[in-house]
Amino acid sequence: MAATSDRTVYRATTTAPVNIAVIKYWGKRDATLNLPTNSSLSVTLSQRSLRTLTTASCSAIYPAADELILNGKPQDIQSSKRTLACLSNLRSLRQALENADPSLPKLSTLPLRIVSENNFPTAAGLASSAAGFAALVRAIADLYQLPQSPLELSRIARQGSGSACRSLMGGYVAWRAGEREDGSDSLAEEVAPASHWPEMRAIILVVSAEKKDVPSTEGMQTTVATSSLFATRAASVVPARMAAIEAAIQNKDFPSFAEITMRDSNSFHATCLDSWPPIFYMNDVSRAAVRLVHDINRAVGQTVCAYTFDAGPNAVIYYLEKDSELVAGTVKAILGSNTEGFDGPFYDILKSVTASGVPLDKIDSRVVEVLKNGISRVILTGVGEGPISVEDHLVSATGDILSS
Amino acid sequence: MAATSDRTVYRATTTAPVNIAVIKYWGKRDATLNLPTNSSLSVTLSQRSLRTLTTASCSAIYPAADELILNGKPQDIQSSKRTLACLSNLRSLRQALENADPSLPKLSTLPLRIVSENNFPTAAGLASSAAGFAALVRAIADLYQLPQSPLELSRIARQGSGSACRSLMGGYVAWRAGEREDGSDSLAEEVAPASHWPEMRAIILVVSAEKKDVPSTEGMQTTVATSSLFATRAASVVPARMAAIEAAIQNKDFPSFAEITMRDSNSFHATCLDSWPPIFYMNDVSRAAVRLVHDINRAVGQTVCAYTFDAGPNAVIYYLEKDSELVAGTVKAILGSNTEGFDGPFYDILKSVTASGVPLDKIDSRVVEVLKNGISRVILTGVGEGPISVEDHLVSATGDILSS
């Protein structure tokens, strides 16, 4: 029977997580291959809070051109070199399997239909590309039954979106910059599984839309090309921090983990400010979150929380579960329970908390006011697992697009 | 006649200017001698806008302890090592003169009474220490009729307040970091007099008190001790910029002067952010001013203005007189003429301006709103002269304290 008359719909579905870097990726040494100027390290966040769900399917009944539907909207794959690179790499790996074992169905020759949905709150302003490309690569690799390890697949996901390579694994994940020109050694690897240090928690403070910064010119390449401080960061600051934070993770040393995390976030934003023209991601609300963390740590007398900021004003605050009341409890006391997001699986421990973890008179009063007016929602989460294979397919057995 | 029975009151009065650095002084290599980690360069601002007026007097009729009255308030000189260092250095120079010429009155043995007043608007939030120590040193040097040049006196003023050494001269002034441990080569010198490039103008945007930033930890020594990017700035970034901006000043090349000024301000604030704990001086209003300057330059199609920020949120925007309408006219159109400070000697050129220099639809609308709500006053000024000897004494011929 010719492939064209076979009406089989092959499917595989996966969820993939968001990751938030503690050592920041900023700057590419090769923009086509997404090779970074420095290594980075992230915490994979629990898919009980945030996840992308992706079904990869292929069938002879599909139109000839590969299809990608994100949150219900068909995407123009042909205009996305990054997506094309991922698909082409994965097809080649499948083809190699098929060449080695002629009994396998020729999936590499069939059109793909990929359907993906995020469960992120629309207003969260979270970059979804990392989870999205990780899910896409993992789902197709499952569809194709590829034997490659997550480490090997990270080389492909990286080409979709740099930080996506870190979402292929759970726990604490390093992306080694590598040295080779072809990027073959620029891979993500698990530094420690979530089970090694499962107590890590994160609360994401989402800055209200109307409090967003004045628009900033985008672009890490601006920093690489223009910042006179960036080379020092890439060449010496980050390598030292990578070694130190990996040791902190191995030793479950939260104060060290926290200080390195905060300093690296500051260093990253410093090189943005040093770019020309300057790039600003943090705003007054972000800075109030910085101050909140320092005030909580000072009030407690030890480092129980750490902030980090990506390319936007939202704060991610890491803490350990045992300090939930001190950290998330204080945030809740400041924001009030009317703020969206005080719910979900990570809220249980806070349900019974009524007083502020740290007395609010230990927090600068202007910080309290700026946060109260500037934060519209929180997301409670924690360290979690890598992509998970599931049966909630977004494509029916007959090839129809479903909704989750 | 013994000195104690002589009722003569010796007096000298001077005004001294504020200066605003375009290459920033940040970090000391010796905190006692105020020796900087890097050279810096400033524009001396006109005393027609901002000045300190200081009378130095000495007399046998005064109480034995030196006195200093600032803005009507007696200061505790004994607790200010910096003031004591200045007085002691100046007395030594006077004593050397008296030793060489016994006919001179023994002023070095007489108690001092120093009275000083700033004309700065109280709400301006301008650091007055530079003008203050420059006036103090200049007034006492005049009182003592010291032959030392401003360059030689800058060594003394520097010990009062680092940036004070640059307020002893007019125009464009470099403070050479120097190399010697005793600081004898850490001196300010005029790179070009005001008359070389008299068209330089500045508008200071004073951020409203209620829009002031969340408090930040102070301290340049924090940056030196903790920023992993600071050493690169001090060792290589600033030296290259010093050479480049001096050439720009000699060539009256405003676009180069402007870009270096903006980049150095950003670099300085980047190292503050990279400090531990991080130091923030710029806030959302400051960042709106940054964006305003970039938007004006983009709309005009060339660089006609440049921002710089000291250790606070206020913006100083440099521009040339010929571009007053484009730059200050746009600021006026945004802030409205109700904002304080659209007056004084530098306002004449703007009086007849009714429309915005740059159409307001070329400026980001959020920038316009943030500035309108966040700036309480402006100060219009320009490049000016160094200290000027005047006869408006703040001490009467009989030693009484006067008010200006």
Short mmCIF file of N, CA and C in Angstrom, two decimals, chain B residues 100 104 154-155 284 295 326 383:
data_model
loop_
_atom_site.label_atom_id
_atom_site.label_comp_id
_atom_site.label_asym_id
_atom_site.label_seq_id
_atom_site.Cartn_x
_atom_site.Cartn_y
_atom_site.Cartn_z
N ALA B 100 58.38 83.40 54.94
CA ALA B 100 59.27 83.97 53.94
C ALA B 100 59.29 85.50 54.01
N LEU B 104 54.40 90.27 56.70
CA LEU B 104 52.99 89.92 56.46
C LEU B 104 52.25 89.71 57.78
N SER B 154 43.50 72.90 43.49
CA SER B 154 42.57 71.77 43.28
C SER B 154 42.97 70.57 44.12
N ARG B 155 44.26 70.45 44.42
CA ARG B 155 44.74 69.35 45.27
C ARG B 155 44.12 69.45 46.67
N ASP B 284 11.98 55.66 36.91
CA ASP B 284 11.20 55.67 35.66
C ASP B 284 11.16 57.07 35.03
N ASP B 295 14.60 60.25 21.44
CA ASP B 295 13.51 60.57 20.50
C ASP B 295 13.75 61.91 19.80
N LEU B 326 14.83 73.45 19.67
CA LEU B 326 14.61 72.02 19.48
C LEU B 326 14.60 71.26 20.80
N VAL B 383 27.43 76.56 30.05
CA VAL B 383 28.82 76.55 30.50
C VAL B 383 29.18 77.93 31.06
#
